[in-house]
PDB file of C-alpha atoms in Angstrom:
ATOM      1  CA  MET A 931      32.107 -18.561  -8.154  1.00 44.00           C
ATOM      2  CA  GLU A 932      32.955 -15.925 -10.755  1.00 41.00           C
ATOM      3  CA  GLU A 933      31.331 -15.224 -14.101  1.00 42.00           C
ATOM      4  CA  THR A 934      32.241 -12.757 -16.805  1.00 39.00           C
ATOM      5  CA  ARG A 935      29.323 -10.449 -16.229  1.00 38.00           C
ATOM      6  CA  ARG A 936      28.720 -10.735 -12.519  1.00 41.00           C
ATOM      7  CA  ARG A 937      30.294 -12.060  -9.335  1.00 39.00           C
ATOM      8  CA  PHE A 938      28.223 -13.939  -6.792  1.00 37.00           C
ATOM      9  CA  VAL A 939      29.819 -14.286  -3.364  1.00 36.00           C
ATOM     10  CA  ILE A 940      28.101 -16.035  -0.480  1.00 36.00           C
ATOM     11  CA  SER A 941      29.358 -15.594   3.056  1.00 38.00           C
ATOM     12  CA  SER A 942      28.046 -16.362   6.534  1.00 38.00           C
ATOM     13  CA  VAL A 943      28.325 -14.415   9.776  1.00 37.00           C
ATOM     14  CA  LEU A 944      27.608 -16.678  12.751  1.00 36.00           C
ATOM     15  CA  SER A 945      23.948 -17.705  12.412  1.00 38.00           C
ATOM     16  CA  VAL A 946      23.093 -14.984   9.878  1.00 43.00           C
ATOM     17  CA  SER A 947      23.603 -15.356   6.147  1.00 46.00           C
ATOM     18  CA  LEU A 948      24.850 -12.379   4.221  1.00 49.00           C
ATOM     19  CA  ILE A 949      24.616 -12.212   0.456  1.00 45.00           C
ATOM     20  CA  TYR A 950      26.724  -9.861  -1.605  1.00 43.00           C
ATOM     21  CA  LEU A 951      25.751  -9.519  -5.223  1.00 42.00           C
ATOM     22  CA  CYS A 952      28.150  -7.648  -7.450  1.00 40.00           C
ATOM     23  CA  LEU A 953      27.264  -6.545 -10.934  1.00 38.00           C
ATOM     24  CA  SER A 954      29.106  -5.123 -13.899  1.00 34.00           C
ATOM     25  CA  THR A 955      26.699  -4.819 -16.810  1.00 32.00           C
ATOM     26  CA  CYS A 956      23.434  -6.398 -15.949  1.00 34.00           C
ATOM     27  CA  HIS A 957      20.051  -5.919 -16.635  1.00 32.00           C
ATOM     28  CA  VAL A 958      12.759  -3.706 -15.086  1.00 32.00           C
ATOM     29  CA  SER A 959      11.468  -2.853 -12.487  1.00 32.00           C
ATOM     30  CA  ALA A 960       7.945  -2.305 -11.690  1.00 35.00           C
ATOM     31  CA  PHE A 961       8.019  -2.229  -7.944  1.00 37.00           C
ATOM     32  CA  ASP A 962       4.705  -1.402  -6.353  1.00 45.00           C
ATOM     33  CA  PHE A 963       3.897   2.303  -6.557  1.00 38.00           C
ATOM     34  CA  GLY A 964       4.182   3.990  -3.171  1.00 41.00           C
ATOM     35  CA  ARG A 965       6.541   1.357  -1.826  1.00 53.00           C
ATOM     36  CA  ARG A 966      10.245   1.966  -1.182  1.00 60.00           C
ATOM     37  CA  GLN A 967      12.467   1.276  -4.141  1.00 82.00           C
ATOM     38  CA  LEU A 968      15.267  -1.253  -3.873  1.00 96.00           C
ATOM     39  CA  ARG A 969      18.316  -0.861  -6.015  1.00 95.00           C
ATOM     40  CA  PHE A 970      22.007  -1.686  -6.238  1.00 97.00           C
ATOM     41  CA  ASN A 971      24.483   0.816  -4.880  1.00 95.00           C
ATOM     42  CA  THR A 972      26.662   2.840  -7.235  1.00 93.00           C
ATOM     43  CA  ASP A 973      29.561   0.444  -6.514  1.00 93.00           C
ATOM     44  CA  GLY A 974      27.488  -2.427  -7.911  1.00 93.00           C
ATOM     45  CA  ARG A 975      26.629  -4.087  -4.601  1.00 96.00           C
ATOM     46  CA  PHE A 976      23.491  -5.035  -2.795  1.00 97.00           C
ATOM     47  CA  LYS A 977      23.820  -6.741   0.581  1.00 98.00           C
ATOM     48  CA  ILE A 978      21.106  -8.930   2.052  1.00 98.00           C
ATOM     49  CA  LEU A 979      21.132  -9.976   5.715  1.00 97.00           C
ATOM     50  CA  GLN A 980      19.164 -13.178   6.361  1.00 97.00           C
ATOM     51  CA  VAL A 981      17.898 -13.818   9.888  1.00 96.00           C
ATOM     52  CA  SER A 982      16.194 -17.086  10.726  1.00 93.00           C
ATOM     53  CA  ASP A 983      14.665 -18.928  13.655  1.00 86.00           C
ATOM     54  CA  MET A 984      14.656 -16.231  16.333  1.00 91.00           C
ATOM     55  CA  HIS A 985      11.807 -17.999  18.189  1.00 87.00           C
ATOM     56  CA  TYR A 986      11.172 -14.763  19.988  1.00 90.00           C
ATOM     57  CA  GLY A 987       8.983 -14.675  23.062  1.00 86.00           C
ATOM     58  CA  PHE A 988       8.631 -11.783  25.543  1.00 80.00           C
ATOM     59  CA  GLY A 989      12.097 -10.283  25.666  1.00 79.00           C
ATOM     60  CA  LYS A 990      13.805 -10.473  29.046  1.00 72.00           C
ATOM     61  CA  GLU A 991      10.949 -12.556  30.392  1.00 76.00           C
ATOM     62  CA  THR A 992      11.761 -15.422  28.001  1.00 77.00           C
ATOM     63  CA  GLN A 993      14.896 -17.306  28.987  1.00 75.00           C
ATOM     64  CA  CYS A 994      17.182 -19.102  26.572  1.00 72.00           C
ATOM     65  CA  SER A 995      17.058 -22.804  25.788  1.00 75.00           C
ATOM     66  CA  ASP A 996      20.038 -25.071  25.151  1.00 72.00           C
ATOM     67  CA  VAL A 997      22.582 -23.068  27.143  1.00 70.00           C
ATOM     68  CA  SER A 998      24.806 -24.081  30.016  1.00 73.00           C
ATOM     69  CA  PRO A 999      23.454 -23.785  33.597  1.00 75.00           C
ATOM     70  CA  ALA A1000      25.865 -20.930  34.250  1.00 74.00           C
ATOM     71  CA  GLU A1001      24.444 -18.929  31.335  1.00 72.00           C
ATOM     72  CA  PHE A1002      20.810 -19.604  32.027  1.00 72.00           C
ATOM     73  CA  PRO A1003      20.147 -16.746  34.520  1.00 76.00           C
ATOM     74  CA  TYR A1004      21.645 -14.176  32.152  1.00 71.00           C
ATOM     75  CA  CYS A1005      20.336 -15.341  28.770  1.00 79.00           C
ATOM     76  CA  SER A1006      17.011 -14.260  27.252  1.00 80.00           C
ATOM     77  CA  ASP A1007      15.475 -12.967  24.062  1.00 81.00           C
ATOM     78  CA  LEU A1008      17.414  -9.755  24.665  1.00 88.00           C
ATOM     79  CA  ASN A1009      20.558 -11.614  23.634  1.00 87.00           C
ATOM     80  CA  THR A1010      18.983 -12.095  20.204  1.00 90.00           C
ATOM     81  CA  THR A1011      18.059  -8.412  20.081  1.00 94.00           C
ATOM     82  CA  SER A1012      21.617  -7.398  20.932  1.00 93.00           C
ATOM     83  CA  PHE A1013      23.066  -9.809  18.407  1.00 92.00           C
ATOM     84  CA  LEU A1014      20.871  -8.385  15.613  1.00 96.00           C
ATOM     85  CA  GLN A1015      21.630  -4.797  16.577  1.00 97.00           C
ATOM     86  CA  ARG A1016      25.371  -5.462  16.461  1.00 97.00           C
ATOM     87  CA  THR A1017      25.145  -7.337  13.157  1.00 96.00           C
ATOM     88  CA  ILE A1018      23.071  -4.717  11.474  1.00 98.00           C
ATOM     89  CA  ALA A1019      25.393  -1.951  12.678  1.00 97.00           C
ATOM     90  CA  SER A1020      28.456  -3.854  11.514  1.00 97.00           C
ATOM     91  CA  GLU A1021      27.212  -5.144   8.160  1.00 96.00           C
ATOM     92  CA  LYS A1022      24.999  -2.251   7.081  1.00 97.00           C
ATOM     93  CA  PRO A1023      22.800  -4.351   4.788  1.00 98.00           C
ATOM     94  CA  ASP A1024      20.547  -2.926   2.098  1.00 97.00           C
ATOM     95  CA  LEU A1025      17.764  -5.398   2.941  1.00 98.00           C
ATOM     96  CA  ILE A1026      16.994  -7.673   5.901  1.00 98.00           C
ATOM     97  CA  VAL A1027      15.142 -10.943   5.301  1.00 98.00           C
ATOM     98  CA  PHE A1028      13.522 -12.734   8.241  1.00 97.00           C
ATOM     99  CA  SER A1029      13.072 -16.284   7.012  1.00 96.00           C
ATOM    100  CA  GLY A1030      10.596 -17.790   9.403  1.00 88.00           C
ATOM    101  CA  ASP A1031      10.052 -19.032  12.965  1.00 88.00           C
ATOM    102  CA  ASN A1032      10.391 -15.408  13.916  1.00 92.00           C
ATOM    103  CA  VAL A1033       8.311 -16.051  17.070  1.00 91.00           C
ATOM    104  CA  TYR A1034       7.432 -19.246  18.905  1.00 79.00           C
ATOM    105  CA  GLY A1035       3.810 -18.955  19.916  1.00 66.00           C
ATOM    106  CA  LEU A1036       3.245 -22.488  21.134  1.00 62.00           C
ATOM    107  CA  CYS A1037       5.565 -22.266  24.095  1.00 53.00           C
ATOM    108  CA  GLU A1038       6.547 -18.679  24.641  1.00 53.00           C
ATOM    109  CA  THR A1039       3.924 -16.111  23.745  1.00 57.00           C
ATOM    110  CA  SER A1040       0.194 -15.569  23.980  1.00 70.00           C
ATOM    111  CA  ASP A1041       0.403 -12.103  22.432  1.00 86.00           C
ATOM    112  CA  VAL A1042       2.099 -12.595  19.082  1.00 90.00           C
ATOM    113  CA  ALA A1043       1.765  -8.967  17.991  1.00 92.00           C
ATOM    114  CA  LYS A1044       3.830  -7.889  21.048  1.00 91.00           C
ATOM    115  CA  SER A1045       6.387 -10.617  20.290  1.00 91.00           C
ATOM    116  CA  MET A1046       6.699  -9.601  16.649  1.00 94.00           C
ATOM    117  CA  ASP A1047       7.130  -5.917  17.621  1.00 95.00           C
ATOM    118  CA  MET A1048      10.074  -6.929  19.810  1.00 94.00           C
ATOM    119  CA  ALA A1049      11.515  -9.462  17.374  1.00 94.00           C
ATOM    120  CA  PHE A1050      11.540  -7.059  14.418  1.00 97.00           C
ATOM    121  CA  ALA A1051      12.533  -3.993  16.465  1.00 96.00           C
ATOM    122  CA  PRO A1052      16.247  -3.956  15.494  1.00 97.00           C
ATOM    123  CA  ALA A1053      15.276  -3.890  11.814  1.00 98.00           C
ATOM    124  CA  ILE A1054      12.589  -1.237  12.376  1.00 98.00           C
ATOM    125  CA  GLU A1055      14.911   0.964  14.422  1.00 97.00           C
ATOM    126  CA  SER A1056      17.661   0.725  11.778  1.00 97.00           C
ATOM    127  CA  GLY A1057      15.445   2.303   9.102  1.00 96.00           C
ATOM    128  CA  ILE A1058      16.619  -0.413   6.650  1.00 97.00           C
ATOM    129  CA  PRO A1059      13.953  -2.041   4.457  1.00 97.00           C
ATOM    130  CA  TRP A1060      13.054  -5.521   5.626  1.00 98.00           C
ATOM    131  CA  VAL A1061      10.738  -8.405   4.764  1.00 98.00           C
ATOM    132  CA  ALA A1062       9.576 -11.588   6.464  1.00 98.00           C
ATOM    133  CA  ILE A1063       8.104 -14.926   5.686  1.00 97.00           C
ATOM    134  CA  LEU A1064       6.710 -17.474   8.162  1.00 95.00           C
ATOM    135  CA  GLY A1065       8.003 -20.790   9.467  1.00 91.00           C
ATOM    136  CA  ASN A1066       6.236 -23.744  10.943  1.00 89.00           C
ATOM    137  CA  HIS A1067       5.922 -22.280  14.466  1.00 87.00           C
ATOM    138  CA  ASP A1068       4.915 -18.662  13.859  1.00 86.00           C
ATOM    139  CA  GLN A1069       1.153 -19.187  13.811  1.00 87.00           C
ATOM    140  CA  GLU A1070       0.993 -21.200  17.048  1.00 82.00           C
ATOM    141  CA  SER A1071      -0.461 -18.361  19.118  1.00 80.00           C
ATOM    142  CA  ASP A1072      -3.398 -15.957  18.733  1.00 83.00           C
ATOM    143  CA  MET A1073      -3.051 -15.093  14.995  1.00 91.00           C
ATOM    144  CA  THR A1074      -3.508 -17.058  11.823  1.00 92.00           C
ATOM    145  CA  ARG A1075      -0.774 -17.058   9.148  1.00 94.00           C
ATOM    146  CA  GLU A1076      -2.824 -14.614   7.070  1.00 95.00           C
ATOM    147  CA  THR A1077      -3.385 -12.272   9.980  1.00 95.00           C
ATOM    148  CA  MET A1078       0.314 -12.372  10.882  1.00 95.00           C
ATOM    149  CA  MET A1079       1.387 -11.421   7.349  1.00 96.00           C
ATOM    150  CA  LYS A1080      -1.182  -8.588   7.320  1.00 97.00           C
ATOM    151  CA  TYR A1081       0.335  -7.295  10.587  1.00 97.00           C
ATOM    152  CA  ILE A1082       3.904  -7.632   9.377  1.00 97.00           C
ATOM    153  CA  MET A1083       3.090  -5.835   6.138  1.00 97.00           C
ATOM    154  CA  LYS A1084       2.019  -2.715   8.046  1.00 97.00           C
ATOM    155  CA  LEU A1085       5.075  -2.443  10.301  1.00 97.00           C
ATOM    156  CA  PRO A1086       7.551   0.433   9.602  1.00 97.00           C
ATOM    157  CA  ASN A1087      10.046  -0.157   6.785  1.00 96.00           C
ATOM    158  CA  SER A1088       8.434  -3.512   5.935  1.00 97.00           C
ATOM    159  CA  LEU A1089       8.201  -4.437   2.257  1.00 97.00           C
ATOM    160  CA  SER A1090       6.465  -7.707   3.085  1.00 97.00           C
ATOM    161  CA  GLN A1091       3.333  -8.739   1.254  1.00 97.00           C
ATOM    162  CA  VAL A1092       0.482 -11.028   2.198  1.00 97.00           C
ATOM    163  CA  ASN A1093       0.385 -12.501  -1.292  1.00 96.00           C
ATOM    164  CA  PRO A1094       0.931 -11.224  -4.881  1.00 92.00           C
ATOM    165  CA  PRO A1095      -1.844  -9.154  -6.514  1.00 89.00           C
ATOM    166  CA  ASP A1096      -2.467 -11.981  -9.003  1.00 87.00           C
ATOM    167  CA  ALA A1097      -2.742 -14.699  -6.344  1.00 85.00           C
ATOM    168  CA  TRP A1098      -6.376 -15.285  -7.245  1.00 87.00           C
ATOM    169  CA  LEU A1099      -5.305 -16.478 -10.694  1.00 86.00           C
ATOM    170  CA  TYR A1100      -3.444 -19.387  -9.196  1.00 86.00           C
ATOM    171  CA  GLN A1101      -5.549 -19.978  -6.062  1.00 92.00           C
ATOM    172  CA  ILE A1102      -2.150 -19.758  -4.408  1.00 95.00           C
ATOM    173  CA  ASP A1103      -1.550 -21.701  -1.221  1.00 96.00           C
ATOM    174  CA  GLY A1104      -0.249 -20.026   1.901  1.00 96.00           C
ATOM    175  CA  PHE A1105       0.448 -16.428   2.933  1.00 97.00           C
ATOM    176  CA  GLY A1106       3.646 -14.550   2.322  1.00 97.00           C
ATOM    177  CA  ASN A1107       4.339 -15.442  -1.300  1.00 97.00           C
ATOM    178  CA  TYR A1108       5.777 -12.435  -3.133  1.00 97.00           C
ATOM    179  CA  ASN A1109       8.508 -11.109  -5.405  1.00 97.00           C
ATOM    180  CA  LEU A1110      10.905  -8.230  -4.849  1.00 97.00           C
ATOM    181  CA  GLN A1111      12.825  -6.576  -7.666  1.00 96.00           C
ATOM    182  CA  ILE A1112      16.214  -4.944  -7.124  1.00 97.00           C
ATOM    183  CA  GLU A1113      16.930  -2.347  -9.770  1.00 95.00           C
ATOM    184  CA  GLY A1114      20.166  -1.017 -11.237  1.00 95.00           C
ATOM    185  CA  PRO A1115      22.112   1.812  -9.565  1.00 94.00           C
ATOM    186  CA  PHE A1116      21.475   5.534 -10.100  1.00 92.00           C
ATOM    187  CA  GLY A1117      23.118   6.773 -13.228  1.00 90.00           C
ATOM    188  CA  SER A1118      23.183   3.318 -14.825  1.00 91.00           C
ATOM    189  CA  PRO A1119      21.392   2.507 -18.103  1.00 89.00           C
ATOM    190  CA  LEU A1120      19.784  -0.273 -16.039  1.00 91.00           C
ATOM    191  CA  PHE A1121      18.257   2.217 -13.583  1.00 89.00           C
ATOM    192  CA  PHE A1122      14.743   1.140 -14.624  1.00 88.00           C
ATOM    193  CA  LYS A1123      15.401  -2.588 -14.861  1.00 92.00           C
ATOM    194  CA  SER A1124      15.362  -5.270 -12.203  1.00 94.00           C
ATOM    195  CA  ILE A1125      18.780  -6.933 -12.154  1.00 95.00           C
ATOM    196  CA  LEU A1126      17.997  -9.222  -9.225  1.00 97.00           C
ATOM    197  CA  ASN A1127      14.697 -10.903  -8.423  1.00 97.00           C
ATOM    198  CA  LEU A1128      13.837 -12.244  -5.002  1.00 98.00           C
ATOM    199  CA  TYR A1129      11.144 -14.876  -4.556  1.00 98.00           C
ATOM    200  CA  LEU A1130       9.814 -15.292  -1.010  1.00 98.00           C
ATOM    201  CA  LEU A1131       7.580 -18.241  -0.414  1.00 98.00           C
ATOM    202  CA  ASP A1132       5.380 -19.638   2.353  1.00 97.00           C
ATOM    203  CA  GLY A1133       6.538 -23.211   2.789  1.00 94.00           C
ATOM    204  CA  GLY A1134       3.683 -23.843   5.212  1.00 91.00           C
ATOM    205  CA  SER A1135       3.839 -25.523   8.593  1.00 91.00           C
ATOM    206  CA  TYR A1136       2.590 -29.111   8.790  1.00 87.00           C
ATOM    207  CA  THR A1137       0.826 -31.279   6.287  1.00 86.00           C
ATOM    208  CA  LYS A1138      -2.645 -32.530   7.167  1.00 81.00           C
ATOM    209  CA  LEU A1139      -2.114 -35.747   5.208  1.00 81.00           C
ATOM    210  CA  ASP A1140      -1.741 -39.004   7.125  1.00 78.00           C
ATOM    211  CA  GLY A1141       0.928 -41.644   6.697  1.00 74.00           C
ATOM    212  CA  PHE A1142       4.107 -39.565   7.064  1.00 73.00           C
ATOM    213  CA  GLY A1143       6.712 -39.835   9.789  1.00 68.00           C
ATOM    214  CA  TYR A1144       7.666 -36.208   9.260  1.00 70.00           C
ATOM    215  CA  LYS A1145       4.776 -33.783   8.924  1.00 87.00           C
ATOM    216  CA  TYR A1146       6.538 -30.749   7.508  1.00 92.00           C
ATOM    217  CA  ASP A1147       4.762 -29.020   4.635  1.00 92.00           C
ATOM    218  CA  TRP A1148       6.081 -28.253   1.147  1.00 94.00           C
ATOM    219  CA  VAL A1149       5.856 -25.761  -1.694  1.00 96.00           C
ATOM    220  CA  LYS A1150       2.551 -26.510  -3.450  1.00 96.00           C
ATOM    221  CA  THR A1151       1.822 -26.720  -7.140  1.00 96.00           C
ATOM    222  CA  SER A1152      -0.083 -23.425  -7.070  1.00 96.00           C
ATOM    223  CA  GLN A1153       2.988 -21.635  -5.672  1.00 97.00           C
ATOM    224  CA  GLN A1154       5.239 -23.218  -8.274  1.00 97.00           C
ATOM    225  CA  ASN A1155       2.846 -22.090 -11.001  1.00 96.00           C
ATOM    226  CA  TRP A1156       2.925 -18.537  -9.630  1.00 96.00           C
ATOM    227  CA  TYR A1157       6.749 -18.616  -9.472  1.00 97.00           C
ATOM    228  CA  GLU A1158       7.049 -19.896 -13.034  1.00 97.00           C
ATOM    229  CA  HIS A1159       4.644 -17.260 -14.413  1.00 96.00           C
ATOM    230  CA  THR A1160       6.348 -14.484 -12.490  1.00 96.00           C
ATOM    231  CA  SER A1161       9.808 -15.630 -13.583  1.00 97.00           C
ATOM    232  CA  LYS A1162       8.795 -15.721 -17.248  1.00 96.00           C
ATOM    233  CA  TRP A1163       7.150 -12.300 -17.019  1.00 95.00           C
ATOM    234  CA  LEU A1164      10.259 -10.794 -15.452  1.00 96.00           C
ATOM    235  CA  GLU A1165      12.429 -12.410 -18.144  1.00 96.00           C
ATOM    236  CA  MET A1166      10.263 -10.835 -20.857  1.00 95.00           C
ATOM    237  CA  GLU A1167      10.509  -7.423 -19.177  1.00 94.00           C
ATOM    238  CA  HIS A1168      14.268  -7.871 -18.842  1.00 93.00           C
ATOM    239  CA  LYS A1169      14.687  -8.441 -22.565  1.00 94.00           C
ATOM    240  CA  ARG A1170      12.440  -5.639 -23.792  1.00 92.00           C
ATOM    241  CA  TRP A1171      13.113  -1.960 -24.550  1.00 90.00           C
ATOM    242  CA  PRO A1172      14.690   0.130 -23.137  1.00 87.00           C
ATOM    243  CA  PHE A1173      18.170  -1.392 -22.950  1.00 89.00           C
ATOM    244  CA  PRO A1174      17.046  -4.902 -23.734  1.00 91.00           C
ATOM    245  CA  GLN A1175      19.248  -7.657 -22.232  1.00 92.00           C
ATOM    246  CA  ASN A1176      20.148 -10.997 -23.840  1.00 91.00           C
ATOM    247  CA  SER A1177      19.785 -13.060 -20.691  1.00 89.00           C
ATOM    248  CA  THR A1178      17.468 -13.115 -17.721  1.00 92.00           C
ATOM    249  CA  ALA A1179      18.321 -11.471 -14.399  1.00 96.00           C
ATOM    250  CA  PRO A1180      19.466 -13.810 -11.585  1.00 97.00           C
ATOM    251  CA  GLY A1181      17.110 -14.741  -8.797  1.00 98.00           C
ATOM    252  CA  LEU A1182      17.198 -15.866  -5.133  1.00 98.00           C
ATOM    253  CA  VAL A1183      14.586 -17.868  -3.228  1.00 98.00           C
ATOM    254  CA  TYR A1184      13.825 -17.581   0.502  1.00 98.00           C
ATOM    255  CA  LEU A1185      11.917 -20.476   2.044  1.00 97.00           C
ATOM    256  CA  HIS A1186      11.807 -21.532   5.722  1.00 93.00           C
ATOM    257  CA  ILE A1187      11.671 -25.338   5.496  1.00 92.00           C
ATOM    258  CA  PRO A1188      14.511 -26.681   3.350  1.00 95.00           C
ATOM    259  CA  MET A1189      13.743 -28.679   0.263  1.00 96.00           C
ATOM    260  CA  PRO A1190      14.725 -32.420   0.287  1.00 95.00           C
ATOM    261  CA  GLU A1191      17.766 -31.636  -1.865  1.00 96.00           C
ATOM    262  CA  PHE A1192      19.426 -30.020   1.162  1.00 95.00           C
ATOM    263  CA  ALA A1193      19.852 -33.550   2.615  1.00 94.00           C
ATOM    264  CA  LEU A1194      22.191 -34.601  -0.180  1.00 96.00           C
ATOM    265  CA  PHE A1195      25.208 -32.961   1.387  1.00 96.00           C
ATOM    266  CA  ASN A1196      27.010 -34.576   4.287  1.00 93.00           C
ATOM    267  CA  LYS A1197      30.745 -34.351   3.603  1.00 93.00           C
ATOM    268  CA  SER A1198      32.725 -31.271   4.509  1.00 92.00           C
ATOM    269  CA  THR A1199      34.284 -31.352   1.046  1.00 94.00           C
ATOM    270  CA  GLU A1200      30.815 -30.868  -0.473  1.00 94.00           C
ATOM    271  CA  MET A1201      29.935 -27.698   1.369  1.00 94.00           C
ATOM    272  CA  THR A1202      31.160 -24.376   2.737  1.00 95.00           C
ATOM    273  CA  GLY A1203      30.237 -24.219   6.427  1.00 94.00           C
ATOM    274  CA  VAL A1204      29.057 -26.906   8.821  1.00 93.00           C
ATOM    275  CA  ARG A1205      26.342 -29.502   9.070  1.00 94.00           C
ATOM    276  CA  GLN A1206      25.528 -30.312  12.683  1.00 87.00           C
ATOM    277  CA  GLU A1207      22.143 -31.981  12.366  1.00 90.00           C
ATOM    278  CA  SER A1208      20.053 -33.887   9.839  1.00 91.00           C
ATOM    279  CA  THR A1209      17.947 -32.038   7.279  1.00 91.00           C
ATOM    280  CA  CYS A1210      14.301 -31.908   8.403  1.00 91.00           C
ATOM    281  CA  SER A1211      12.607 -31.453   5.056  1.00 92.00           C
ATOM    282  CA  PRO A1212       9.129 -32.373   3.802  1.00 90.00           C
ATOM    283  CA  PRO A1213       8.400 -36.102   3.528  1.00 90.00           C
ATOM    284  CA  ILE A1214       7.747 -35.837  -0.197  1.00 90.00           C
ATOM    285  CA  ASN A1215       9.515 -33.934  -2.960  1.00 94.00           C
ATOM    286  CA  SER A1216       7.105 -31.579  -4.626  1.00 95.00           C
ATOM    287  CA  GLY A1217       9.438 -30.909  -7.548  1.00 96.00           C
ATOM    288  CA  PHE A1218      10.150 -27.248  -6.764  1.00 97.00           C
ATOM    289  CA  PHE A1219      13.930 -27.678  -7.177  1.00 98.00           C
ATOM    290  CA  THR A1220      13.351 -29.248 -10.570  1.00 97.00           C
ATOM    291  CA  LYS A1221      11.276 -26.218 -11.544  1.00 97.00           C
ATOM    292  CA  LEU A1222      14.084 -23.880 -10.487  1.00 98.00           C
ATOM    293  CA  VAL A1223      16.623 -25.844 -12.543  1.00 98.00           C
ATOM    294  CA  GLU A1224      14.341 -25.746 -15.568  1.00 97.00           C
ATOM    295  CA  ARG A1225      13.920 -21.961 -15.358  1.00 97.00           C
ATOM    296  CA  GLY A1226      17.678 -21.467 -14.891  1.00 96.00           C
ATOM    297  CA  GLU A1227      17.572 -18.006 -13.228  1.00 97.00           C
ATOM    298  CA  VAL A1228      17.727 -18.820  -9.523  1.00 98.00           C
ATOM    299  CA  LYS A1229      21.296 -18.952  -8.198  1.00 98.00           C
ATOM    300  CA  GLY A1230      20.545 -19.572  -4.540  1.00 98.00           C
ATOM    301  CA  VAL A1231      17.897 -20.982  -2.197  1.00 98.00           C
ATOM    302  CA  PHE A1232      18.100 -19.796   1.450  1.00 97.00           C
ATOM    303  CA  SER A1233      16.388 -21.652   4.258  1.00 96.00           C
ATOM    304  CA  GLY A1234      16.347 -21.926   8.029  1.00 93.00           C
ATOM    305  CA  HIS A1235      14.470 -24.466  10.211  1.00 88.00           C
ATOM    306  CA  ASP A1236      17.451 -26.693  11.097  1.00 86.00           C
ATOM    307  CA  HIS A1237      18.962 -24.392  13.726  1.00 82.00           C
ATOM    308  CA  VAL A1238      22.568 -25.617  13.894  1.00 89.00           C
ATOM    309  CA  ASN A1239      23.125 -26.232  10.208  1.00 91.00           C
ATOM    310  CA  ASP A1240      25.042 -23.342   8.650  1.00 91.00           C
ATOM    311  CA  PHE A1241      26.437 -24.162   5.201  1.00 94.00           C
ATOM    312  CA  CYS A1242      26.115 -23.656   1.464  1.00 96.00           C
ATOM    313  CA  ALA A1243      26.441 -26.350  -1.170  1.00 97.00           C
ATOM    314  CA  GLU A1244      25.925 -26.245  -4.923  1.00 97.00           C
ATOM    315  CA  LEU A1245      23.642 -28.528  -6.890  1.00 97.00           C
ATOM    316  CA  HIS A1246      23.036 -28.087 -10.641  1.00 97.00           C
ATOM    317  CA  GLY A1247      24.198 -24.488 -10.511  1.00 97.00           C
ATOM    318  CA  ILE A1248      22.030 -23.528  -7.527  1.00 98.00           C
ATOM    319  CA  ASN A1249      23.506 -22.771  -4.115  1.00 98.00           C
ATOM    320  CA  LEU A1250      21.492 -24.362  -1.284  1.00 98.00           C
ATOM    321  CA  CYS A1251      22.205 -22.429   1.916  1.00 96.00           C
ATOM    322  CA  TYR A1252      21.227 -22.626   5.558  1.00 94.00           C
ATOM    323  CA  ALA A1253      21.069 -19.473   7.702  1.00 91.00           C
ATOM    324  CA  GLY A1254      21.410 -21.207  11.061  1.00 82.00           C
ATOM    325  CA  GLY A1255      19.380 -20.071  14.076  1.00 81.00           C
ATOM    326  CA  ALA A1256      19.681 -16.454  15.244  1.00 81.00           C
ATOM    327  CA  GLY A1257      17.674 -16.899  18.436  1.00 68.00           C
TER     328      GLY A1257
END
């Protein structure tokens, strides 16, 4: 898809989604003081590597699932580590996003800190900034979701946040709701403006309400209120001095459990990539996609959860994309 002022290209490498965002003249940054700045390169590119569903256990001690009998003795978490190392070295991303089910506490680990250290090691060793959100399995060990995000936040090169500073205003649900702002390149008039906004959200794990066949959680009203407020604030900053812009900067959303709208696409002609299983989304539609359409800034929503789905499809101007499983 090409536009006059920017080009948005979405591609996929095996089970890892890569996003290239190219700009010509675009648009404030106000990234947290003391945290590493994110900005477009001088060639107008910013590459994001999405990694989902590693389900990491204890390295070589944790054998693979769903492989042939011949592969079983030789396949472990270390295959995931090697895959990530090769992909990072090949693609040289500017940011790595781990989009949930990073570890699998219920079946594979009783020491989730050790598992996370191993799971995120390729990103840490690369020196590239990275962030993470949680999926529905991450907390099934010896840490709560809050404690996990606090741990992830302190790891080297991590730009992750437990929750936004103004979370108390919205009594925001979950842990790992935050916004990242990608500024213009050095030497550009847009050096001090965010020209791409990332919204990372905690889609929860399982609903505690009865009466549903599927128990997967959803983006709550409090989170949607936070998103809308943040989006409007960033739009205002984008249009103010210096170098005021006429339109808002584009945005991307990262969310582990796909929204119900992902289930609308079943024909190969409707998508780029492959669908190989049904969409396992929340049992009710909380209206988050409608909110995104109303705001008009978000150009892509990137999810995981359904391990063998790896496609993008467009709905009302928003690309809905699966990462596939990296583990």
